[in-house]
mmCIF file of C-alpha atoms in Angstrom:
data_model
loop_
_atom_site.group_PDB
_atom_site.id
_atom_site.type_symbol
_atom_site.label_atom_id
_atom_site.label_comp_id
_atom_site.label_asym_id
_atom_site.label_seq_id
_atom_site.Cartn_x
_atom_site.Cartn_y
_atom_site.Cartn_z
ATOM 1 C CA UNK A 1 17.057 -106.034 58.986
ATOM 2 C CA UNK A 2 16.697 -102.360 59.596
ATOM 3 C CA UNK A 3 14.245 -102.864 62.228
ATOM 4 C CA UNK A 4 16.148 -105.495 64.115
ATOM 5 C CA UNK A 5 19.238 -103.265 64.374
ATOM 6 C CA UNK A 6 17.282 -100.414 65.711
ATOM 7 C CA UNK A 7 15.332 -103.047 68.051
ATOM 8 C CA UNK A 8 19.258 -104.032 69.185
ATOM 9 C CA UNK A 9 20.267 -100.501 69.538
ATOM 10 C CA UNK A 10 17.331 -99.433 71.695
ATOM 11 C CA UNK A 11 19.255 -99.873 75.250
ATOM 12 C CA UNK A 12 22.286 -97.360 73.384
ATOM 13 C CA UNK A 13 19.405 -95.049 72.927
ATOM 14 C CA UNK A 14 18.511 -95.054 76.594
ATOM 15 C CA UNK A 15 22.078 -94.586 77.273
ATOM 16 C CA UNK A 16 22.420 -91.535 74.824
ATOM 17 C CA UNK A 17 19.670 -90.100 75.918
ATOM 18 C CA UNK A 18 20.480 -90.212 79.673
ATOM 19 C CA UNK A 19 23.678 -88.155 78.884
ATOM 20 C CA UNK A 20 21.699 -85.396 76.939
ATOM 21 C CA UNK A 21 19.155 -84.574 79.511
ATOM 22 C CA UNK A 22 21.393 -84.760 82.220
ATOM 23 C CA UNK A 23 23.593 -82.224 80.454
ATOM 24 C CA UNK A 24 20.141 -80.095 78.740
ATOM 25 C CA UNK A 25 19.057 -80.218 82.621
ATOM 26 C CA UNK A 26 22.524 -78.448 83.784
ATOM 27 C CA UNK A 27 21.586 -75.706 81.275
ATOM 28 C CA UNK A 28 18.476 -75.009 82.550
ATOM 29 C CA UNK A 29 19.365 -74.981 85.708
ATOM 30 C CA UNK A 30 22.219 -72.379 85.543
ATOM 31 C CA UNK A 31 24.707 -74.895 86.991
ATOM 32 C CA UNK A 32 26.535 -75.205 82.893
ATOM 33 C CA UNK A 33 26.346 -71.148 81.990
ATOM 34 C CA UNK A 34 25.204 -69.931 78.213
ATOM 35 C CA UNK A 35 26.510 -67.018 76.739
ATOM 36 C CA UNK A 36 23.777 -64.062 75.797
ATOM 37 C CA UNK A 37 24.862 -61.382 73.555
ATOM 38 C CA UNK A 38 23.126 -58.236 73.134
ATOM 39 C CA UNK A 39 23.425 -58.433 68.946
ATOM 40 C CA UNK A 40 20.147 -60.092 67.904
ATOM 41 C CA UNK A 41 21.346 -64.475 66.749
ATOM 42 C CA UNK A 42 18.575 -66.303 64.968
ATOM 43 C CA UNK A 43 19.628 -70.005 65.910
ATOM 44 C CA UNK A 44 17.975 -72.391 63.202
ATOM 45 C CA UNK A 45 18.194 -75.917 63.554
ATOM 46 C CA UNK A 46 16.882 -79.224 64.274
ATOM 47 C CA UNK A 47 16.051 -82.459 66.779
ATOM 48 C CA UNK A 48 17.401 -84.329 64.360
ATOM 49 C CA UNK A 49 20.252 -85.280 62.189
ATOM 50 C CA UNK A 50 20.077 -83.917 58.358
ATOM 51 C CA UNK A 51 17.432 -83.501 56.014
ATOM 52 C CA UNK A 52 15.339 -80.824 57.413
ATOM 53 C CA UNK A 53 16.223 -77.919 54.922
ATOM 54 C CA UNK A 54 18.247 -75.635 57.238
ATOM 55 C CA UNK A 55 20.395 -74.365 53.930
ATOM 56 C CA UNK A 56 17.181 -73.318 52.188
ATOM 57 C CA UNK A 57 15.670 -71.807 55.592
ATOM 58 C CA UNK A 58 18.977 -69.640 56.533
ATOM 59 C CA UNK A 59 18.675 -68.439 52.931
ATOM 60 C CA UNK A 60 15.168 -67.120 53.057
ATOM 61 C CA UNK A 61 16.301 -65.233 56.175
ATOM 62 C CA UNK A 62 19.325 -64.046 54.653
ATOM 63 C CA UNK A 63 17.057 -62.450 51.636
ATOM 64 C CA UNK A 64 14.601 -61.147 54.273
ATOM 65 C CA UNK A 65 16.912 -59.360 55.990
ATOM 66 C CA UNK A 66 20.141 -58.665 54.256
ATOM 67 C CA UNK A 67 18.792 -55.198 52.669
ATOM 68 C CA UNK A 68 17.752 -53.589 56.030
ATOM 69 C CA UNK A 69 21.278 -55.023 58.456
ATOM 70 C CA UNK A 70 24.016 -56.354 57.710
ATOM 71 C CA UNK A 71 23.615 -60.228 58.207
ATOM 72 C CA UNK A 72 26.524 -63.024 59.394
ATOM 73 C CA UNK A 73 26.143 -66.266 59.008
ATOM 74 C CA UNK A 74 27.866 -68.814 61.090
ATOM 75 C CA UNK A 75 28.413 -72.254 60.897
ATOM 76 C CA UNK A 76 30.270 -75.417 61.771
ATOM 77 C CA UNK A 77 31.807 -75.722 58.535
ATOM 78 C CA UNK A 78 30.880 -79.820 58.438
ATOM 79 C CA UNK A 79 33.736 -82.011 56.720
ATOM 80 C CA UNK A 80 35.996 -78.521 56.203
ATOM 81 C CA UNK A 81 39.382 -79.526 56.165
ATOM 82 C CA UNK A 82 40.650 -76.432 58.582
ATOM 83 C CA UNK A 83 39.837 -75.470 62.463
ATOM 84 C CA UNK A 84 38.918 -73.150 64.106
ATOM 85 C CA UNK A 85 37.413 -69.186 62.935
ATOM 86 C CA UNK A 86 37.558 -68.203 59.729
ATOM 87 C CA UNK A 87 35.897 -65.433 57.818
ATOM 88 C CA UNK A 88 35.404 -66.543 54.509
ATOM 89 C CA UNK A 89 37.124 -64.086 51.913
ATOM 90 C CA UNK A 90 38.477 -64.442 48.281
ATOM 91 C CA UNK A 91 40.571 -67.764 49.356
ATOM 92 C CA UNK A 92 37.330 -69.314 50.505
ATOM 93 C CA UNK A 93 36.877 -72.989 49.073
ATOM 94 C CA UNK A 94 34.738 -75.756 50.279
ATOM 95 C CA UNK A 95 37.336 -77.447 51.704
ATOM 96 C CA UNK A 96 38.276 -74.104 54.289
ATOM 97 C CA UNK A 97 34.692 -73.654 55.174
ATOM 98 C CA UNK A 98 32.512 -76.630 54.389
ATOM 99 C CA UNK A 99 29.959 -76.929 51.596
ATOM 100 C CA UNK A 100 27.371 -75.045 52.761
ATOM 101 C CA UNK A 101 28.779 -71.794 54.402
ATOM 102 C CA UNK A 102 30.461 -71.617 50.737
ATOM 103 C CA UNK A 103 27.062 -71.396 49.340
ATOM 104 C CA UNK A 104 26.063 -68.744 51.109
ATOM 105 C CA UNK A 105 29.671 -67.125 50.289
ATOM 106 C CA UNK A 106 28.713 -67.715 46.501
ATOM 107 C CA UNK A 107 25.441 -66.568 46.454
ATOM 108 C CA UNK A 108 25.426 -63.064 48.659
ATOM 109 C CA UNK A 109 27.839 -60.808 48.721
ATOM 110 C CA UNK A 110 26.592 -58.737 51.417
ATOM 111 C CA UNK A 111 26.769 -60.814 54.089
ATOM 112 C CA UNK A 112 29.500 -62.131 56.246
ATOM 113 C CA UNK A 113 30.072 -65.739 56.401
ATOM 114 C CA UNK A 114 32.228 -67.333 59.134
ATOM 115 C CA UNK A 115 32.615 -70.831 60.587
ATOM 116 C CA UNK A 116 33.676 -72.206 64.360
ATOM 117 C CA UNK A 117 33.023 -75.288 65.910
ATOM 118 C CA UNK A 118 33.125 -73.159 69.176
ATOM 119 C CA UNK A 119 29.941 -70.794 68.139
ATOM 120 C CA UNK A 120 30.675 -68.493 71.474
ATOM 121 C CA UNK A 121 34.213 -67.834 70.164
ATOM 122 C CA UNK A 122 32.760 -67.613 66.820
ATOM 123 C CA UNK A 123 29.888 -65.040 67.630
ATOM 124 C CA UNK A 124 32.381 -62.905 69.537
ATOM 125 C CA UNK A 125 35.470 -63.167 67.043
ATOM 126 C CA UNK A 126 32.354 -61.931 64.175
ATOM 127 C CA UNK A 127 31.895 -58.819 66.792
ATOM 128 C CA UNK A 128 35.575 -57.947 66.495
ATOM 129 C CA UNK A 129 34.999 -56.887 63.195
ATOM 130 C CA UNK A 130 35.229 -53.159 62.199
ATOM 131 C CA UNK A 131 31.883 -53.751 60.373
ATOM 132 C CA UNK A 132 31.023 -55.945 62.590
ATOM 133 C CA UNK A 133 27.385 -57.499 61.795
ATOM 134 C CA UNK A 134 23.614 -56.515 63.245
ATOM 135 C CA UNK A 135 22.487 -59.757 62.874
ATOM 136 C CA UNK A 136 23.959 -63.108 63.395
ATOM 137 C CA UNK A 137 22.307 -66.429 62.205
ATOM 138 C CA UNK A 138 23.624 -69.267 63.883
ATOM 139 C CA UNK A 139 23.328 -72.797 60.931
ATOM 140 C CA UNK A 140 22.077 -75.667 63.049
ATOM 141 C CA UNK A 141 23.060 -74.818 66.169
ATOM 142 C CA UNK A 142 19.899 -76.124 68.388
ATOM 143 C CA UNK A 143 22.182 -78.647 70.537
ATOM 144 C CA UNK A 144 24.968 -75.917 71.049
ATOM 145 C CA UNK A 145 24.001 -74.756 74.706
ATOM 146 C CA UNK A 146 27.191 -73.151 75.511
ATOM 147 C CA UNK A 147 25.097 -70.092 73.180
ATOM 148 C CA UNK A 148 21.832 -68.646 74.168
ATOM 149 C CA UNK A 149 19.911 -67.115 71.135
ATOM 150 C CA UNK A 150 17.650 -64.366 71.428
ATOM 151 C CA UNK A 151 15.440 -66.142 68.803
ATOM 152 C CA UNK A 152 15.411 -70.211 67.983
ATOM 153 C CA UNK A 153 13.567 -71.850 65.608
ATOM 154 C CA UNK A 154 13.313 -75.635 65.365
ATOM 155 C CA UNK A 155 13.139 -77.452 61.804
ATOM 156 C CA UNK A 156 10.909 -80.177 61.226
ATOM 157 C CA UNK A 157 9.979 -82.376 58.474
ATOM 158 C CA UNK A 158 6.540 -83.138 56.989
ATOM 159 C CA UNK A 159 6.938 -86.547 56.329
ATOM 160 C CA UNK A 160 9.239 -86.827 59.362
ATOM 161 C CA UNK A 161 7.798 -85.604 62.359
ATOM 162 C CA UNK A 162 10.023 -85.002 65.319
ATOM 163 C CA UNK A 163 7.386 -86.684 67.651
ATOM 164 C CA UNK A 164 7.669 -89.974 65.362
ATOM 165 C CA UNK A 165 11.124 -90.329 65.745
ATOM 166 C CA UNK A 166 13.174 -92.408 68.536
ATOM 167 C CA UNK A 167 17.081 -91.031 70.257
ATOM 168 C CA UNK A 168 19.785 -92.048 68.569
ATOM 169 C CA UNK A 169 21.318 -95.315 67.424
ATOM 170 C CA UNK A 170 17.496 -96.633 67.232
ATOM 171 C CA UNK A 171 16.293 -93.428 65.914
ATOM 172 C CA UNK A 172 17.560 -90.121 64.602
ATOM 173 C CA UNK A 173 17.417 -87.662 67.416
ATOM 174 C CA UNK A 174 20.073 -85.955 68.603
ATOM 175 C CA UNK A 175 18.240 -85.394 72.021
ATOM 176 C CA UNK A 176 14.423 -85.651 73.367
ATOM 177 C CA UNK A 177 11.711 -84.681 71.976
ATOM 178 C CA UNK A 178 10.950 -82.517 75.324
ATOM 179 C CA UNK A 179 13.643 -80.145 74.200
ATOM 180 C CA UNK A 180 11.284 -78.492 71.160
ATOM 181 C CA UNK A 181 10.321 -76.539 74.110
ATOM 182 C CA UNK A 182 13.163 -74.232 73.635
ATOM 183 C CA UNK A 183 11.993 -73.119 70.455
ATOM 184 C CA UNK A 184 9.833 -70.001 69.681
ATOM 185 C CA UNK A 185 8.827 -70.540 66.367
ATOM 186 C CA UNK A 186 8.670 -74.205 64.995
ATOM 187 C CA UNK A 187 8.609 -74.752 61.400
ATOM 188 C CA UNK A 188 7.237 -77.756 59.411
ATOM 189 C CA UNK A 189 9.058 -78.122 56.393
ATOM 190 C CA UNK A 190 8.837 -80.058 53.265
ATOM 191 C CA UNK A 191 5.189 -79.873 53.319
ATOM 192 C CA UNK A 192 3.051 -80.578 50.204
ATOM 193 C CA UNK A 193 1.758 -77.389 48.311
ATOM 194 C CA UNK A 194 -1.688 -78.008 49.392
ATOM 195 C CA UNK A 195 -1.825 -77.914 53.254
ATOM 196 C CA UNK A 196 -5.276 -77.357 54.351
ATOM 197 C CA UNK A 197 -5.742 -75.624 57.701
ATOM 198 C CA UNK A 198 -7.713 -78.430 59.255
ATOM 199 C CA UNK A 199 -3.968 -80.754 58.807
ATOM 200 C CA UNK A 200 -2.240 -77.551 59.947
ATOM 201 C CA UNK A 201 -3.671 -77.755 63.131
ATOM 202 C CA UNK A 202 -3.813 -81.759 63.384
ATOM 203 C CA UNK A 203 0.225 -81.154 62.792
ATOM 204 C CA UNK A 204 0.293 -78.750 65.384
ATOM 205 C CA UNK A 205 -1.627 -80.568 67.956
ATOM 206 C CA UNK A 206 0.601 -83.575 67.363
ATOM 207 C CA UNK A 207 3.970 -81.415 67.882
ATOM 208 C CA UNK A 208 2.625 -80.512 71.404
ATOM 209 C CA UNK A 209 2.958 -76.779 70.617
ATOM 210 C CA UNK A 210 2.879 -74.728 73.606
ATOM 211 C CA UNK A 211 1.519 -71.453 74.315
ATOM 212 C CA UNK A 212 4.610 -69.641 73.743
ATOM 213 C CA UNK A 213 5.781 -71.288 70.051
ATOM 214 C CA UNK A 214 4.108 -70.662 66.892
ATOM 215 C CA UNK A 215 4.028 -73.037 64.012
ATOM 216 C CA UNK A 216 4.784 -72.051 60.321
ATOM 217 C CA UNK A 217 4.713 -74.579 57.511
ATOM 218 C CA UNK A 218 7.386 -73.946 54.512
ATOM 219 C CA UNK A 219 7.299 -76.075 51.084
ATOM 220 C CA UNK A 220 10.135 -75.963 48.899
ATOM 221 C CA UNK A 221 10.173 -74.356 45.513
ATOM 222 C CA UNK A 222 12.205 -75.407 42.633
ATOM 223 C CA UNK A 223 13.991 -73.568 39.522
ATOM 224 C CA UNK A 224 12.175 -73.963 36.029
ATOM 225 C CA UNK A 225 15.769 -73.850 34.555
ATOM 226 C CA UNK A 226 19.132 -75.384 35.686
ATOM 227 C CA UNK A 227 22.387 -73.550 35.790
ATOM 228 C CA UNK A 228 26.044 -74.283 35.023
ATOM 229 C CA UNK A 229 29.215 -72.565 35.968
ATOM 230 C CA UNK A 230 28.754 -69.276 33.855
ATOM 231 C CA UNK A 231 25.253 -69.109 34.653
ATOM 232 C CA UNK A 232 24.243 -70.350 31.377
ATOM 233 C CA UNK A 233 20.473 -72.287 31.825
ATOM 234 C CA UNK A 234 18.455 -74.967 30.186
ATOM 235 C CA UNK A 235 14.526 -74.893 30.675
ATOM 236 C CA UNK A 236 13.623 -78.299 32.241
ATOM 237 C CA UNK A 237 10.708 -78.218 29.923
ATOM 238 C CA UNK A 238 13.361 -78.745 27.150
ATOM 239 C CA UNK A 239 14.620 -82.092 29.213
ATOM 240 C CA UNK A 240 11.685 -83.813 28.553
ATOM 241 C CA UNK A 241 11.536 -87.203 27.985
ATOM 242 C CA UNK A 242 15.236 -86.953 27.994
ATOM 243 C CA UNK A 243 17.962 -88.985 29.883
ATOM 244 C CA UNK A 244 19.793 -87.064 32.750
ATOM 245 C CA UNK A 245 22.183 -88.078 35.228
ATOM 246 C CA UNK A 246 20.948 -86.702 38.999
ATOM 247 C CA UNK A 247 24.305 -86.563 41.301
ATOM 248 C CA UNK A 248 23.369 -85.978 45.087
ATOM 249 C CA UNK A 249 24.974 -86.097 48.291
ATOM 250 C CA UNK A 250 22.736 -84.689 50.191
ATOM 251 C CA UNK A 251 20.091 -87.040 53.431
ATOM 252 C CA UNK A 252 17.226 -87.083 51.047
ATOM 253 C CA UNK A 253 17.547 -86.593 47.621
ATOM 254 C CA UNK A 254 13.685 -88.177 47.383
ATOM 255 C CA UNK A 255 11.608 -84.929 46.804
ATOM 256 C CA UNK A 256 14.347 -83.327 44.211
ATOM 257 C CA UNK A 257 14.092 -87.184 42.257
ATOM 258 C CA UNK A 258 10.704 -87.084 42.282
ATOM 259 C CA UNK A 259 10.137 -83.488 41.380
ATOM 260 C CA UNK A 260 12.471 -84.327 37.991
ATOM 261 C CA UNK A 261 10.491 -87.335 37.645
ATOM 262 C CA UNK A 262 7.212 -85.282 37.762
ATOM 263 C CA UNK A 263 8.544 -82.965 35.149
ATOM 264 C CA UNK A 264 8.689 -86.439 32.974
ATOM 265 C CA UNK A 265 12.935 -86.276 32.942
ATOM 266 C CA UNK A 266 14.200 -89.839 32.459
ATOM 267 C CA UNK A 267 16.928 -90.031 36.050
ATOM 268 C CA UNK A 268 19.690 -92.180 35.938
ATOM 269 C CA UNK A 269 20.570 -91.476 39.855
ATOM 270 C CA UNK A 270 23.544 -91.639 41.567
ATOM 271 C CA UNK A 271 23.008 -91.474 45.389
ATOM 272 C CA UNK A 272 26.468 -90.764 47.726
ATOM 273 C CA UNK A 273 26.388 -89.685 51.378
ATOM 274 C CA UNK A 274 25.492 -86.280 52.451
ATOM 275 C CA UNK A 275 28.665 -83.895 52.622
ATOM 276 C CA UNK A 276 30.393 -86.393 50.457
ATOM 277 C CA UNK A 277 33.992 -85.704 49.156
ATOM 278 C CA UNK A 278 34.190 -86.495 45.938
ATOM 279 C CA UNK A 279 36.782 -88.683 45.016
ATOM 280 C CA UNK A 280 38.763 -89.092 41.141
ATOM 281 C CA UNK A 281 36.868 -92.223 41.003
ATOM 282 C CA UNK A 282 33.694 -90.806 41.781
ATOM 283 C CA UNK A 283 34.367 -88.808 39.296
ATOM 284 C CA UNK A 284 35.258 -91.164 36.594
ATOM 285 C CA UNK A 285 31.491 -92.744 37.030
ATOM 286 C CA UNK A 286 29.746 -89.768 36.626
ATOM 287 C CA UNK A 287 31.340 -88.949 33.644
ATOM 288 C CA UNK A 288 30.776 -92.166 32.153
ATOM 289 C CA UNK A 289 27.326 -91.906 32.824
ATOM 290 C CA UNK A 290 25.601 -92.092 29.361
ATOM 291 C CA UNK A 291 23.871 -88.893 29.275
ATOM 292 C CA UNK A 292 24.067 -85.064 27.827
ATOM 293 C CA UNK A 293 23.441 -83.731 31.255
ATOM 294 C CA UNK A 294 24.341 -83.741 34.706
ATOM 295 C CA UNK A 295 22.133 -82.409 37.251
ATOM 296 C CA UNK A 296 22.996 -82.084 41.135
ATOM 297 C CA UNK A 297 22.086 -79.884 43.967
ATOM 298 C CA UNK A 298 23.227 -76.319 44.546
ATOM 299 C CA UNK A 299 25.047 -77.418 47.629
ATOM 300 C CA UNK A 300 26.555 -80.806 45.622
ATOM 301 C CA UNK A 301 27.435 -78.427 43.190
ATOM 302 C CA UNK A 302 29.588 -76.143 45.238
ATOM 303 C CA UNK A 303 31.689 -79.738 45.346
ATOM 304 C CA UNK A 304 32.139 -80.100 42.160
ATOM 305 C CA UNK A 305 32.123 -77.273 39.912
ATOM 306 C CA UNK A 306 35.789 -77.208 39.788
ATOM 307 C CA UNK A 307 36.040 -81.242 39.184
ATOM 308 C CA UNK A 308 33.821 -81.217 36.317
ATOM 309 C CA UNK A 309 34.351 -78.856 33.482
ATOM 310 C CA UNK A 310 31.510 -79.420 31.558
ATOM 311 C CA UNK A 311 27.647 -80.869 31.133
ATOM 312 C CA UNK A 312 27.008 -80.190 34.798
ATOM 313 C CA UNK A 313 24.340 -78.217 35.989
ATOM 314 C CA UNK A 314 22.737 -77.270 39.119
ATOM 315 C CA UNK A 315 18.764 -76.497 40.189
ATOM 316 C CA UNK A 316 18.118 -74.196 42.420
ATOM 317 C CA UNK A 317 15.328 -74.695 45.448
ATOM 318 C CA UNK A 318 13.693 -71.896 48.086
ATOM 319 C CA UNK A 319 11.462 -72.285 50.617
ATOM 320 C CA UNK A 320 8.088 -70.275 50.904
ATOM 321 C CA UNK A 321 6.144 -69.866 54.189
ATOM 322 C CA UNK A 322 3.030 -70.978 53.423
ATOM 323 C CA UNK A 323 -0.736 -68.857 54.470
ATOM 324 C CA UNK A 324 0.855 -66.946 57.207
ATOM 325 C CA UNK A 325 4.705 -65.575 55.006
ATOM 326 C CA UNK A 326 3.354 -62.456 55.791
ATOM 327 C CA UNK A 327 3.088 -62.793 59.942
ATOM 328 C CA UNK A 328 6.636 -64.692 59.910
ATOM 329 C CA UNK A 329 8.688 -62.188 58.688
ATOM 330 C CA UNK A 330 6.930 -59.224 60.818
ATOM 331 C CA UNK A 331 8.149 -61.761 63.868
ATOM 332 C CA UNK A 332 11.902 -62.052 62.880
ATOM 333 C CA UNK A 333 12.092 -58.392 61.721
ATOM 334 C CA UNK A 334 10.734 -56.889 64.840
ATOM 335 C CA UNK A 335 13.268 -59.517 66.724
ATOM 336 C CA UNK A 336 15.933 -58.350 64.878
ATOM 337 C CA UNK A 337 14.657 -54.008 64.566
ATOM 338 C CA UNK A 338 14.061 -54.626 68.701
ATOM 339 C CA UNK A 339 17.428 -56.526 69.623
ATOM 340 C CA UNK A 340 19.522 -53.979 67.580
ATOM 341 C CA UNK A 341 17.708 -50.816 68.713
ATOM 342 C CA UNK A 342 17.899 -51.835 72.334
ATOM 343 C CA UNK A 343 21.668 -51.886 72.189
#
């Protein structure tokens, strides 16, 4: 059934992506103007829609950087219930700025986190600031034209290849393929811990890397303990064998299920949409789930920390660059030590 309805949205796809390189054309040719700033913005994002592991990505940059400058973030704020600019401050919930940008809120107090729809207005409200930041790193921002980064990097999955994907309906691009070109640095996430170089460059040969974009491959690391409200933490070793309930509402909750189910965690999983609100009666079934504890994601968590008092718990992920962590983070620091000394 799947099949057929992409085979029946195929001419839409056409359609769809007549309009985007008509309008990615424009941009290139100067005839639709983007806006350049002269503070260093590390645009990270993707050809496609969800499930790449932007959150994860914008945090290891975030930790790489937030000791040395002082870092914004800015997002969309996806599913907030406001408009507009806002800085996120003591008042900051998830429904003012969005699930994610309040995870970075939670979790580093250093840096500044904002949301716009309108990133130009956003970028340039952030530079108002009396401590205005060094750095700005724009949260899936790849289609946004109307901004021209000094530094992009493109997000794609292991097990979902860019290049094996169709345009929207039929497929899940948000534009052509061709426009990876923009991208400096390219990064294959998701991967499996053992990569060997021989696949690295079979991967990379298959992306149709240019001579002016590196490729990086990232895996994600997970917590050996989970987390509740207070920080308190239970060992997954000490789940074993046990029943759990796994609440996600994230595009692909497949590698954190079978990560517990690895770690030999009886899942009873319950699946909702990514960014999903969670309703009283969403509620009510998790809690009468039959199980001791709840487990979610950090960024499902941020949703529902305040709806559920007790039993829930949270695992934490990062991503590692894998064989060449070293030669990534010399790029974006020079970037960023360059861009801000050149000011």
């Amino acid at each position: 059934m799947i099949a057929l309805l992409r085979k029946i949205a195929k001419p839409f796809s056409l359609l769809y992506g007549g309009v985007t390189t008509v309008r990615n054309a424009l941009y290139d040719k100067d005839i639709l103007k983007s806006t350049r700033f002269d503070t260093p913005i590390i645009n990270v994002g993707n050809l496609s829609v969800g499930g790449t592991g932007k959150t994860p990505h914008i945090e290891y940059l975030v930790r790489l950087l937030q000791d040395n400058y002082q870092v914004a973030t800015l997002s969309r704020g996806y599913k907030r219930k406001t408009k507009g600019f806002l800085l996120a401050d003591e008042n900051a919930t998830v429904l003012t700025i969005g699930d994610e940008p309040y995870q970075y809120f939670q979790k580093f107090k250093k840096i500044q986190v904002a949301v716009c729809e309108k990133r130009v207005e956003g970028v340039r409200r952030l530079l108002l600031n009396k401590n205005k930041p060094d750095v700005v790193l724009l949260d899936d921002a790849f289609q946004h034209r109307q901004i021209q980064a000094g530094l992009t990097i493109l997000l794609t999955p292991y097990n979902d290849l860019f290049v094996d994907d169709s345009l929207l309906p039929s497929g899940n691009l948000r534009e052509s393929k061709v426009g990876a070109a923009r991208a400096q640095l390219i990064i294959v996430t998701k991967c499996p811990a053992v990569l060997s170089e021989k696949e690295q460059f079979e991967i990379a040969k298959k992306l149709n890397v240019q001579l002016t974009q590196t490729v990086y491959f990232s895996i994600i690391t997970y917590d050996t303990f989970i987390y509740n409200k207070v920080l308190e933490k239970i060992a997954l070793k000490d789940l074993f064998g046990k029943k759990v309930t796994l609440v996600t509402g994230i595009a692909n909750p497949k590698p954190l299920l079978s990560f517990l189910e690895d770690n030999k965690i009886v899942i009873n999983h319950l699946e909702f949409s990514d960014h999903h609100h969670f309703s009283s009666q969403d509620i009510s079934v998790i809690l009468e789930a039959e199980s001791s504890v709840i487990i979610t994601t950090e960024k499902d968590f941020m949703r529902l920390k305040d709806k559920i008092k007790t039993k829930l718990y949270y695992l934490p992920i990062q991503v590692a660059i894998i064989n060449n962590e070293v030669d990534f983070n010399l790029r974006i620091k020079k970037y960023v030590e360059q861009s801000t000394g050149n000011r």
